Short mmCIF file of C-alpha atoms (C1' of nucleotides) in Angstrom, two decimals:
data_model
loop_
_atom_site.label_atom_id
_atom_site.label_comp_id
_atom_site.label_asym_id
_atom_site.label_seq_id
_atom_site.Cartn_x
_atom_site.Cartn_y
_atom_site.Cartn_z
CA UNK S 952 78.67 59.96 42.79
CA UNK S 953 78.42 61.78 46.07
CA UNK S 954 81.97 62.41 47.16
CA UNK S 955 85.55 61.92 46.13
CA UNK S 956 86.98 64.31 43.74
CA UNK S 957 90.22 62.52 44.53
CA UNK S 958 91.96 65.90 44.62
CA UNK S 959 94.87 64.50 46.63
CA UNK S 960 97.30 67.31 47.24
CA UNK S 961 100.21 65.05 47.94
CA UNK S 962 101.81 62.19 46.05
CA UNK S 963 101.37 59.84 48.98
CA UNK S 964 97.63 60.50 49.09
CA UNK S 965 97.49 59.92 45.38
CA UNK S 966 99.34 56.64 45.80
CA UNK S 967 96.99 55.64 48.58
CA UNK S 968 93.89 56.33 46.49
CA UNK S 969 95.26 54.57 43.44
CA UNK S 970 96.28 51.47 45.34
CA UNK S 971 93.07 51.35 47.32
CA UNK S 972 90.85 51.50 44.24
CA UNK S 973 93.14 49.04 42.48
CA UNK S 974 92.71 46.60 45.34
CA UNK S 975 88.97 47.15 45.56
CA UNK S 976 88.35 46.71 41.85
CA UNK S 977 90.51 43.63 41.76
CA UNK S 978 93.05 45.21 39.44
CA UNK S 979 95.46 43.93 42.06
CA UNK S 980 94.37 40.35 42.63
CA UNK S 981 94.09 39.06 46.20
CA UNK S 982 97.03 36.99 47.30
CA UNK S 983 99.13 38.56 44.55
CA UNK S 984 102.68 39.28 45.63
CA UNK S 985 103.68 42.55 44.03
CA UNK S 986 107.01 44.34 44.00
CA UNK S 987 107.46 47.98 44.88
CA UNK S 988 109.22 48.85 41.66
CA UNK S 989 106.40 47.39 39.61
CA UNK S 990 103.86 49.40 41.57
CA UNK S 991 105.93 52.52 40.99
CA UNK S 992 106.04 52.11 37.23
CA UNK S 993 102.40 51.08 37.15
CA UNK S 994 101.14 54.19 38.91
CA UNK S 995 103.91 56.64 38.04
CA UNK S 996 105.16 57.05 41.57
CA UNK S 997 108.44 56.97 43.40
CA UNK S 998 109.19 54.68 46.27
CA UNK S 999 109.01 57.21 49.06
CA UNK S 1000 105.34 58.14 48.78
CA UNK S 1001 104.56 54.58 47.77
CA UNK S 1002 105.98 53.17 50.97
CA UNK S 1003 104.02 55.67 53.01
CA UNK S 1004 100.83 54.60 51.24
CA UNK S 1005 101.71 50.94 51.77
CA UNK S 1006 102.01 51.61 55.47
CA UNK S 1007 98.55 53.12 55.58
CA UNK S 1008 97.03 50.31 53.57
CA UNK S 1009 98.68 47.73 55.79
CA UNK S 1010 97.32 49.29 58.94
CA UNK S 1011 93.88 49.23 57.34
CA UNK S 1012 94.23 45.55 56.63
CA UNK S 1013 94.02 45.72 52.85
CA UNK S 1014 97.47 44.23 52.39
CA UNK S 1015 100.13 42.50 54.45
CA UNK S 1016 103.86 43.08 54.43
CA UNK S 1017 106.60 40.75 55.54
CA UNK S 1018 109.95 42.46 56.09
CA UNK S 1019 112.23 42.09 53.09
CA UNK S 1020 109.69 39.79 51.50
CA UNK S 1021 107.36 42.23 49.81
CA UNK S 1022 103.69 43.04 50.01
CA UNK S 1023 100.75 40.90 49.04
CA UNK S 1024 97.14 41.89 48.69
CA UNK S 1025 95.03 40.40 51.43
CA UNK S 1026 93.25 37.26 50.35
CA UNK S 1027 89.57 37.15 50.98
CA UNK S 1028 87.21 34.31 51.78
CA UNK S 1029 83.47 33.94 51.95
CA UNK S 1030 83.72 33.31 55.68
CA UNK S 1031 85.52 36.59 56.20
CA UNK S 1032 82.84 38.41 54.24
CA UNK S 1033 80.22 36.94 56.57
CA UNK S 1034 82.25 38.10 59.56
CA UNK S 1035 82.38 41.55 58.04
CA UNK S 1036 78.61 41.64 57.86
CA UNK S 1037 78.33 40.58 61.48
CA UNK S 1038 80.49 43.52 62.45
CA UNK S 1039 78.46 45.84 60.24
CA UNK S 1040 75.29 44.59 61.90
CA UNK S 1041 76.25 45.76 65.36
CA UNK S 1042 78.11 48.89 64.33
CA UNK S 1043 75.51 50.19 61.93
CA UNK S 1044 72.83 49.31 64.43
CA UNK S 1045 74.58 51.65 66.82
CA UNK S 1046 74.97 54.24 64.07
CA UNK S 1047 71.25 54.13 63.31
CA UNK S 1048 70.35 54.53 66.97
CA UNK S 1049 72.63 57.51 67.43
CA UNK S 1050 71.50 58.99 64.11
CA UNK S 1051 67.91 58.84 65.32
CA UNK S 1052 68.93 60.79 68.40
CA UNK S 1053 71.22 63.29 66.74
CA UNK S 1054 70.53 63.92 63.07
CA UNK S 1055 69.18 67.35 62.25
CA UNK S 1056 65.73 67.63 60.69
CA UNK S 1057 67.39 68.85 57.52
CA UNK S 1058 69.62 65.80 57.35
CA UNK S 1059 66.60 63.56 57.74
CA UNK S 1060 64.83 65.35 54.89
CA UNK S 1061 67.93 64.90 52.75
CA UNK S 1062 67.98 61.25 53.63
CA UNK S 1063 64.36 60.86 52.57
CA UNK S 1064 65.11 62.70 49.34
CA UNK S 1065 67.97 60.31 48.73
CA UNK S 1066 65.62 57.38 49.01
CA UNK S 1067 63.17 59.07 46.61
CA UNK S 1068 65.86 59.35 43.98
CA UNK S 1069 66.84 55.76 44.56
CA UNK S 1070 63.26 54.69 44.05
CA UNK S 1071 63.08 56.61 40.81
CA UNK S 1072 66.23 54.92 39.60
CA UNK S 1073 64.88 51.50 40.40
CA UNK S 1074 61.58 52.20 38.67
CA UNK S 1075 63.44 53.34 35.61
CA UNK S 1076 64.72 49.82 35.74
CA UNK S 1077 68.21 50.17 34.39
CA UNK S 1078 69.44 51.64 37.60
CA UNK S 1079 69.24 48.48 39.64
CA UNK S 1080 72.95 47.77 39.51
CA UNK S 1081 73.70 51.36 40.36
CA UNK S 1082 71.33 51.31 43.25
CA UNK S 1083 72.80 48.23 44.76
CA UNK S 1084 76.31 49.57 44.37
CA UNK S 1085 76.46 53.29 45.05
CA UNK S 1086 72.97 54.10 46.22
CA UNK S 1087 73.15 51.64 49.05
CA UNK S 1088 76.56 52.99 49.96
CA UNK S 1089 75.15 56.51 49.95
CA UNK S 1090 72.36 55.58 52.34
CA UNK S 1091 74.62 53.91 54.85
CA UNK S 1092 77.16 56.70 54.47
CA UNK S 1093 74.65 59.32 55.51
CA UNK S 1094 73.60 57.40 58.57
CA UNK S 1095 77.19 56.80 59.65
CA UNK S 1096 77.99 60.51 59.51
CA UNK S 1097 74.62 61.36 61.02
CA UNK S 1098 75.51 59.39 64.14
CA UNK S 1099 77.80 62.28 65.18
CA UNK S 1100 80.16 59.63 66.44
CA UNK S 1101 83.45 60.51 64.77
CA UNK S 1102 85.27 57.29 65.54
CA UNK S 1103 82.31 55.17 64.53
CA UNK S 1104 82.01 56.99 61.21
CA UNK S 1105 85.73 56.66 60.66
CA UNK S 1106 85.68 52.93 61.26
CA UNK S 1107 82.68 52.39 59.02
CA UNK S 1108 83.67 54.70 56.19
CA UNK S 1109 87.40 54.20 56.42
CA UNK S 1110 87.57 50.48 57.00
CA UNK S 1111 84.49 48.35 56.65
CA UNK S 1112 82.87 49.91 53.60
CA UNK S 1113 86.05 49.60 51.57
CA UNK S 1114 86.24 45.95 52.45
CA UNK S 1115 82.62 45.40 51.53
CA UNK S 1116 83.07 47.22 48.26
CA UNK S 1117 86.05 45.03 47.53
CA UNK S 1118 83.86 41.98 47.83
CA UNK S 1119 81.13 43.63 45.79
CA UNK S 1120 83.45 43.98 42.83
CA UNK S 1121 84.70 40.44 43.22
CA UNK S 1122 81.20 39.04 43.37
CA UNK S 1123 80.24 41.19 40.41
CA UNK S 1124 77.09 41.40 42.39
CA UNK S 1125 73.97 43.34 41.68
CA UNK S 1126 72.56 40.05 42.74
CA UNK S 1127 70.58 42.30 44.93
CA UNK S 1128 67.09 42.66 46.08
CA UNK S 1129 66.60 46.34 45.39
CA UNK S 1130 62.91 46.63 46.13
CA UNK S 1131 63.06 44.81 49.40
CA UNK S 1132 66.17 46.71 50.42
CA UNK S 1133 64.54 50.01 49.55
CA UNK S 1134 61.54 49.16 51.67
CA UNK S 1135 63.80 48.33 54.58
CA UNK S 1136 65.63 51.60 54.09
CA UNK S 1137 62.31 53.47 54.20
CA UNK S 1138 61.35 51.84 57.48
CA UNK S 1139 64.70 52.72 59.00
CA UNK S 1140 64.36 56.34 57.95
CA UNK S 1141 60.85 56.44 59.35
CA UNK S 1142 62.13 55.27 62.70
CA UNK S 1143 64.87 57.89 62.59
CA UNK S 1144 62.35 60.59 61.69
CA UNK S 1145 60.30 59.60 64.70
CA UNK S 1146 63.45 59.77 66.81
CA UNK S 1147 62.94 56.16 67.81
CA UNK S 1148 66.53 55.07 68.28
CA UNK S 1149 65.76 51.61 69.58
CA UNK S 1150 63.58 50.80 66.61
CA UNK S 1151 66.08 52.24 64.14
CA UNK S 1152 68.78 50.06 65.63
CA UNK S 1153 66.60 46.98 65.46
CA UNK S 1154 65.58 47.60 61.86
CA UNK S 1155 69.10 48.35 60.73
CA UNK S 1156 70.44 45.18 62.31
CA UNK S 1157 67.70 43.17 60.66
CA UNK S 1158 68.38 44.87 57.35
CA UNK S 1159 72.06 44.00 57.36
CA UNK S 1160 71.39 40.54 58.65
CA UNK S 1161 69.01 39.98 55.73
CA UNK S 1162 71.62 41.19 53.28
CA UNK S 1163 74.13 38.81 54.80
CA UNK S 1164 71.77 35.86 54.56
CA UNK S 1165 70.98 36.78 50.98
CA UNK S 1166 74.64 36.66 50.01
CA UNK S 1167 75.21 33.52 52.03
CA UNK S 1168 72.43 31.71 50.20
CA UNK S 1169 73.64 32.89 46.83
CA UNK S 1170 77.11 31.62 47.60
CA UNK S 1171 75.86 28.24 48.77
CA UNK S 1172 73.71 27.92 45.67
CA UNK S 1173 76.81 28.56 43.65
CA UNK S 1174 75.27 31.61 42.01
CA UNK S 1175 78.03 33.71 43.50
CA UNK S 1176 81.58 32.53 43.77
CA UNK S 1177 84.51 34.04 45.50
CA UNK M 135 104.03 44.55 81.48
CA UNK M 136 102.44 41.57 79.83
CA UNK M 137 103.60 41.49 76.25
CA UNK M 138 105.62 43.46 73.82
CA UNK M 139 109.23 42.92 73.64
CA UNK M 140 108.91 45.48 70.90
CA UNK M 141 111.34 43.43 68.80
CA UNK M 142 110.47 45.40 65.70
CA UNK M 143 112.55 44.09 62.86
CA UNK M 144 112.39 47.29 60.90
CA UNK M 145 113.08 50.90 61.71
CA UNK M 146 109.62 51.95 60.61
CA UNK M 147 108.01 49.47 63.02
CA UNK M 148 110.25 50.79 65.75
CA UNK M 149 109.20 54.34 64.93
CA UNK M 150 105.58 53.30 64.95
CA UNK M 151 105.86 51.64 68.36
CA UNK M 152 107.78 54.54 69.86
CA UNK M 153 105.37 57.15 68.62
CA UNK M 154 102.33 55.15 69.57
CA UNK M 155 103.46 54.63 73.15
CA UNK M 156 104.58 58.27 73.32
CA UNK M 157 101.10 59.35 72.29
CA UNK M 158 99.37 56.92 74.62
CA UNK M 159 101.46 57.86 77.63
CA UNK M 160 101.00 61.54 76.93
CA UNK M 161 104.71 62.09 76.35
CA UNK M 162 103.40 63.76 73.22
CA UNK M 163 100.62 66.00 74.43
CA UNK M 164 97.31 66.09 72.56
CA UNK M 165 96.98 69.04 70.24
CA UNK M 166 100.74 69.44 70.23
CA UNK M 167 102.14 70.41 66.85
CA UNK M 168 105.42 68.58 66.46
CA UNK M 169 108.03 68.83 63.72
CA UNK M 170 109.48 65.84 61.92
CA UNK M 171 113.06 66.80 62.62
CA UNK M 172 112.37 67.06 66.34
CA UNK M 173 110.74 63.64 66.33
CA UNK M 174 113.78 62.25 64.51
CA UNK M 175 116.25 63.56 67.05
CA UNK M 176 114.00 62.57 69.91
CA UNK M 177 113.70 58.94 68.88
CA UNK M 178 116.96 58.56 66.93
CA UNK M 179 115.31 57.98 63.59
CA UNK M 180 115.62 59.27 60.08
CA UNK M 181 112.79 60.85 58.18
CA UNK M 182 112.05 57.97 55.82
CA UNK M 183 110.89 55.42 58.39
CA UNK M 184 109.38 58.20 60.44
CA UNK M 185 107.11 59.32 57.64
CA UNK M 186 105.97 55.77 57.06
CA UNK M 187 105.09 55.48 60.73
CA UNK M 188 103.28 58.82 60.64
CA UNK M 189 101.16 57.52 57.77
CA UNK M 190 100.14 54.48 59.79
CA UNK M 191 99.35 56.52 62.86
CA UNK M 192 97.30 58.95 60.83
CA UNK M 193 95.18 56.20 59.31
CA UNK M 194 94.60 54.90 62.83
CA UNK M 195 93.40 58.30 63.92
CA UNK M 196 96.05 58.95 66.56
CA UNK M 197 97.29 62.04 64.79
CA UNK M 198 96.29 64.34 61.96
CA UNK M 199 98.45 65.76 59.21
CA UNK M 200 97.84 68.82 57.10
CA UNK M 201 99.99 68.97 53.96
CA UNK M 202 103.06 71.13 54.46
CA UNK M 203 101.74 72.15 57.85
CA UNK M 204 103.02 69.36 60.05
CA UNK M 205 101.45 66.78 62.30
CA UNK M 206 99.61 67.25 65.53
CA UNK M 207 98.54 64.70 68.06
CA UNK M 208 94.82 64.19 68.05
CA UNK M 209 93.07 66.09 70.78
CA UNK M 210 90.70 64.14 72.93
CA UNK M 211 87.53 65.07 74.71
CA UNK M 212 85.38 63.41 77.31
CA UNK M 213 82.54 63.14 74.82
CA UNK M 214 84.74 61.23 72.40
CA UNK M 215 85.74 58.84 75.15
CA UNK M 216 82.06 58.15 75.83
CA UNK M 217 81.52 57.50 72.11
CA UNK M 218 84.43 55.09 72.20
CA UNK M 219 82.77 53.14 74.96
CA UNK M 220 79.52 52.99 73.01
CA UNK M 221 81.42 51.43 70.13
CA UNK M 222 83.17 49.03 72.45
CA UNK M 223 79.82 48.02 73.89
CA UNK M 224 78.43 46.69 70.64
CA UNK M 225 81.68 45.33 69.25
CA UNK M 226 82.76 43.52 72.36
CA UNK M 227 79.26 42.25 72.80
CA UNK M 228 79.61 40.64 69.41
CA UNK M 229 83.07 39.37 70.33
CA UNK M 230 81.72 37.75 73.49
CA UNK M 231 78.91 36.06 71.58
CA UNK M 232 81.23 34.67 68.95
CA UNK M 233 83.78 33.68 71.59
CA UNK M 234 81.10 31.68 73.35
CA UNK M 235 80.42 29.85 70.11
CA UNK M 236 84.00 29.34 68.99
CA UNK M 237 86.58 29.36 71.77
CA UNK M 238 88.24 26.05 72.45
CA UNK M 239 87.82 24.43 75.83
CA UNK M 240 91.50 25.06 76.47
CA UNK M 241 91.12 28.76 75.75
CA UNK M 242 88.23 28.95 78.16
CA UNK M 243 90.28 27.25 80.86
CA UNK M 244 93.09 29.75 80.24
CA UNK M 245 90.60 32.57 80.52
CA UNK M 246 89.39 31.28 83.86
CA UNK M 247 92.98 30.93 85.04
CA UNK M 248 93.57 34.53 84.02
CA UNK M 249 90.72 35.66 86.22
CA UNK M 250 92.08 33.59 89.11
CA UNK M 251 95.39 35.37 88.89
CA UNK M 252 93.61 38.71 88.70
CA UNK M 253 91.68 37.87 91.83
CA UNK M 254 94.86 36.97 93.65
CA UNK M 255 96.38 40.28 92.64
CA UNK M 256 93.40 42.20 93.90
CA UNK M 257 93.36 40.34 97.21
CA UNK M 258 97.02 41.10 97.63
CA UNK M 259 95.74 44.63 97.52
CA UNK M 260 98.55 46.50 95.89
CA UNK M 261 97.66 45.09 92.52
CA UNK M 262 94.52 47.14 92.06
CA UNK M 263 96.08 49.61 89.70
CA UNK M 264 97.68 46.83 87.74
CA UNK M 265 94.44 44.96 87.48
CA UNK M 266 92.53 47.92 86.17
CA UNK M 267 95.22 48.69 83.63
CA UNK M 268 96.72 45.53 82.18
CA UNK M 269 94.59 42.82 83.67
CA UNK M 270 91.42 44.25 82.23
CA UNK M 271 93.17 44.66 78.92
CA UNK M 272 94.29 41.04 79.05
CA UNK M 273 90.75 39.79 79.63
CA UNK M 274 89.24 41.72 76.77
CA UNK M 275 92.17 40.83 74.56
CA UNK M 276 91.57 37.11 75.02
CA UNK M 277 87.90 37.41 74.17
CA UNK M 278 88.61 39.48 71.08
CA UNK M 279 90.98 36.89 69.70
CA UNK M 280 88.70 34.08 70.87
CA UNK M 281 85.93 35.41 68.65
CA UNK M 282 87.79 33.94 65.65
CA UNK M 283 86.69 37.04 63.78
CA UNK M 284 89.92 38.40 62.36
CA UNK M 285 88.61 41.80 61.35
CA UNK M 286 86.80 42.28 64.63
CA UNK M 287 89.93 41.43 66.60
CA UNK M 288 91.97 43.74 64.41
CA UNK M 289 89.62 46.64 64.96
CA UNK M 290 89.44 46.09 68.70
CA UNK M 291 93.12 45.38 69.32
CA UNK M 292 94.53 47.65 66.66
CA UNK M 293 92.29 50.67 67.08
CA UNK M 294 89.93 50.93 70.01
CA UNK M 295 92.09 49.55 72.78
CA UNK M 296 94.93 51.93 71.99
CA UNK M 297 92.54 54.83 72.14
CA UNK M 298 91.12 53.63 75.44
CA UNK M 299 94.58 53.16 76.88
CA UNK M 300 95.44 56.68 75.81
CA UNK M 301 92.57 58.00 77.87
CA UNK M 302 93.51 55.75 80.75
CA UNK M 303 96.91 57.34 81.03
CA UNK M 304 95.44 60.82 80.73
CA UNK M 305 92.89 60.12 83.42
CA UNK M 306 95.60 58.58 85.58
CA UNK M 307 92.80 56.27 86.41
CA UNK M 308 92.77 53.28 88.64
CA UNK M 309 89.65 55.01 89.67
CA UNK M 310 88.29 51.59 89.07
CA UNK M 311 85.94 49.28 90.69
CA UNK M 312 88.08 46.15 90.61
CA UNK M 313 85.90 43.82 92.65
CA UNK M 314 82.73 44.62 90.78
CA UNK M 315 84.52 44.39 87.46
CA UNK M 316 86.04 41.04 88.37
CA UNK M 317 82.61 39.69 89.27
CA UNK M 318 81.26 40.82 85.94
CA UNK M 319 84.19 39.20 84.20
CA UNK M 320 83.44 35.94 85.99
CA UNK M 321 79.83 35.97 84.89
CA UNK M 322 80.85 36.59 81.30
CA UNK M 323 83.28 33.71 81.36
CA UNK M 324 80.63 31.48 82.88
CA UNK M 325 78.29 32.27 80.02
CA UNK M 326 81.06 31.54 77.54
CA UNK M 327 81.86 28.26 79.26
CA UNK M 328 78.21 27.27 78.96
CA UNK M 329 78.34 28.23 75.30
CA UNK M 330 75.54 30.71 75.86
CA UNK M 331 76.39 33.34 73.27
CA UNK M 332 73.32 35.46 73.80
CA UNK M 333 73.94 35.75 77.52
CA UNK M 334 77.64 36.43 77.04
CA UNK M 335 76.80 39.26 74.67
CA UNK M 336 74.26 40.73 77.06
CA UNK M 337 76.62 40.56 80.04
CA UNK M 338 79.53 42.03 78.11
CA UNK M 339 77.44 44.94 76.90
CA UNK M 340 76.23 45.60 80.41
CA UNK M 341 79.78 45.35 81.74
CA UNK M 342 81.12 47.94 79.34
CA UNK M 343 78.12 50.16 79.80
CA UNK M 344 78.71 50.09 83.56
CA UNK M 345 82.35 51.00 83.05
CA UNK M 346 81.28 53.90 80.85
CA UNK M 347 78.77 55.18 83.37
CA UNK M 348 81.39 54.89 86.11
CA UNK M 349 83.81 57.08 84.20
CA UNK M 350 81.05 59.50 83.21
CA UNK M 351 80.04 59.97 86.83
CA UNK M 352 83.62 60.47 87.94
CA UNK M 353 84.11 63.10 85.28
CA UNK M 354 80.93 64.94 86.22
CA UNK M 355 81.90 64.85 89.86
CA UNK M 356 85.16 66.44 88.87
CA UNK M 357 87.15 63.54 90.30
CA UNK M 358 88.54 62.87 86.86
CA UNK M 359 89.47 65.56 84.47
CA UNK M 360 90.43 65.43 80.88
"C1'" DC I 659 118.67 10.39 44.00
"C1'" DA I 660 117.21 13.45 47.93
"C1'" DG I 661 118.34 16.84 51.15
"C1'" DC I 662 121.23 20.50 52.55
"C1'" DT I 663 124.48 24.23 52.31
"C1'" DC I 664 126.28 28.04 50.17
"C1'" DG I 665 126.51 31.83 46.98
"C1'" DA I 666 124.48 35.14 43.39
"C1'" DT I 667 120.76 38.13 42.47
"C1'" DA I 668 117.00 40.88 43.07
"C1'" DT I 669 114.13 43.22 46.16
"C1'" DT I 670 113.35 45.73 50.29
"C1'" DG I 671 114.97 48.97 53.97
"C1'" DT I 672 117.52 53.13 54.83
"C1'" DC I 673 119.72 57.35 54.19
"C1'" DA I 674 121.03 62.16 52.82
"C1'" DA I 675 120.46 65.85 49.47
"C1'" DC I 676 117.05 68.63 46.54
"C1'" DA I 677 112.62 71.03 45.54
"C1'" DA I 678 108.20 72.92 46.82
"C1'" DT I 679 105.10 74.99 50.00
"C1'" DA I 680 103.37 77.24 54.27
"C1'" DC I 681 104.38 80.27 58.17
"C1'" DT I 682 106.74 84.52 59.87
"C1'" DT I 683 108.50 88.94 59.82
"C1'" DA I 684 108.98 93.38 58.13
"C1'" DA I 685 107.85 97.13 55.23
"C1'" DG I 686 104.63 99.99 52.87
"C1'" DG I 687 100.14 102.00 52.02
"C1'" DC I 688 95.53 103.44 53.62
"C1'" DG P 1165 97.92 102.99 63.98
"C1'" DC P 1166 96.17 98.90 61.56
"C1'" DC P 1167 95.78 96.20 57.72
"C1'" DT P 1168 97.66 94.38 53.56
"C1'" DT P 1169 101.43 92.63 50.98
"C1'" DA P 1170 105.74 90.69 49.89
"C1'" DA P 1171 110.09 88.45 50.66
"C1'" DG P 1172 112.77 85.27 53.67
"C1'" DT P 1173 113.05 81.29 56.37
"C1'" DA P 1174 112.03 76.97 58.05
"C1'" DT P 1175 109.59 72.84 57.50
"C1'" DT P 1176 107.51 69.37 54.69
"C1'" DG P 1177 107.40 66.56 50.32
"C1'" DT P 1178 110.11 64.20 47.00
"C1'" DT P 1179 113.87 62.03 44.76
"C1'" DG P 1180 117.72 59.03 43.78
"C1'" DA P 1181 121.59 56.40 45.49
"C1'" DC P 1182 123.42 53.07 49.08
"C1'" DA P 1183 123.18 49.08 52.33
"C1'" DA P 1184 120.98 44.96 54.27
"C1'" DT P 1185 118.31 40.85 53.77
"C1'" DA P 1186 115.44 37.14 51.74
"C1'" DT P 1187 114.63 34.24 47.72
"C1'" DC P 1188 116.29 31.26 44.15
"C1'" DG P 1189 119.59 28.23 41.93
"C1'" DA P 1190 123.59 25.38 41.75
"C1'" DG P 1191 126.84 22.42 43.72
"C1'" DC P 1192 127.95 19.17 47.19
"C1'" DT P 1193 127.29 15.47 50.46
"C1'" DG P 1194 124.87 11.54 52.58
#
DNA sequence: CAGCTCGATATTGTCAACAATACTTAAGGC
DNA sequence: GCCTTAAGTATTGTTGACAATATCGAGCTG
């Protein structure tokens, strides 16, 4: 994978990473009320760092805490997932526009290379699940950072993507449309390479909107359940 | 002020509120490196709750922490403020569109009443500063919650608005354009009342873009300094 | 028999002491 | 005289014990 040697130099960071991945993978079920002591024994932590991590996770909306009543993992609904995609649509549209204006030529070449490797993986067939999961994440990650908008990148990478990945695990998706998505990615990169911010924004919004509709249909057909 | 009897039922919440307002008001200067013990004595806290609050504030991007090196308030630049407004533009545009589709008739009436009271305050002249500060916040707050998009409201109310308010204090603004802003607010509410989501989105985006340009001009003229 | 009040228990919130690490100051060598 | 190096100090990170509060169960009353 691209990033994350979780090399957390402090116990609280470690706790944060552990809990976050546990929530995303579903190891901690949504709606589950979980005690601090149990979390401590489960992840070999003490309560101090744990509480600090809980604070961070709460402020990111991955869990809720009622005073003296414990923490529970945030429960997720299909409607909320759709709302998430609506937010992504406008924010990543902005990211694409700013990326078109600000990415370096080298970054754009890297982005194109990324897509080439994705294509290879898809053609070698077995990589479809991978592509949908991490490859897609990689693509959007690069554009978010390429926007040179620190707060925007922080909100996308630090908040929204984790939520989306949480749903991905739950849906055990890979119910994707890799070829179509790859084509859409190519068009977006083309627009960025031509420094056409307006077009990049338009294409990105349409891309995410299509992904949203795809999931929505799958859910209504009962192919995917939450 | 409008809300916030800070009635925090836990010491950590109290710490969080105190620190947040201290950062927003500039009582803690940006870039300032501040020790934990000093913060404790300054706000009558102990280090446990304090550290939990620091974790929350860090994940919200109001301060940065290097391990064993202490915390420092995030430093802010004019460019970052402009980026913030670009994010607001797309997110609040979405909020306005969804509010137009989902607000109850009662909520819309309340929103109109809010604008009436703002107008009265402006006409009574001395309320200009108030309007620009809290009244504007109130208006955008209602639309964010009216969008019925929990994550969107959380991101706007929990992240962006605090950042914007931080800049507001720094700029000692009120360098506003209350009458023009009120008119724009009225048009947005009209579009919402007519359930015209597309128009509401367009008007909101234009409204925020105008506010951004206004600040940008003021900064370039040297009237405002960061 | 249902609803409520009251108490026991377990969990969370808080605190103060201990350990580990980074910054500072001073000394020595080049 | 300046840079490098090493010890001391101060600050952060961590731990375990203490206090406060909510949940759960039992007994009582209507």
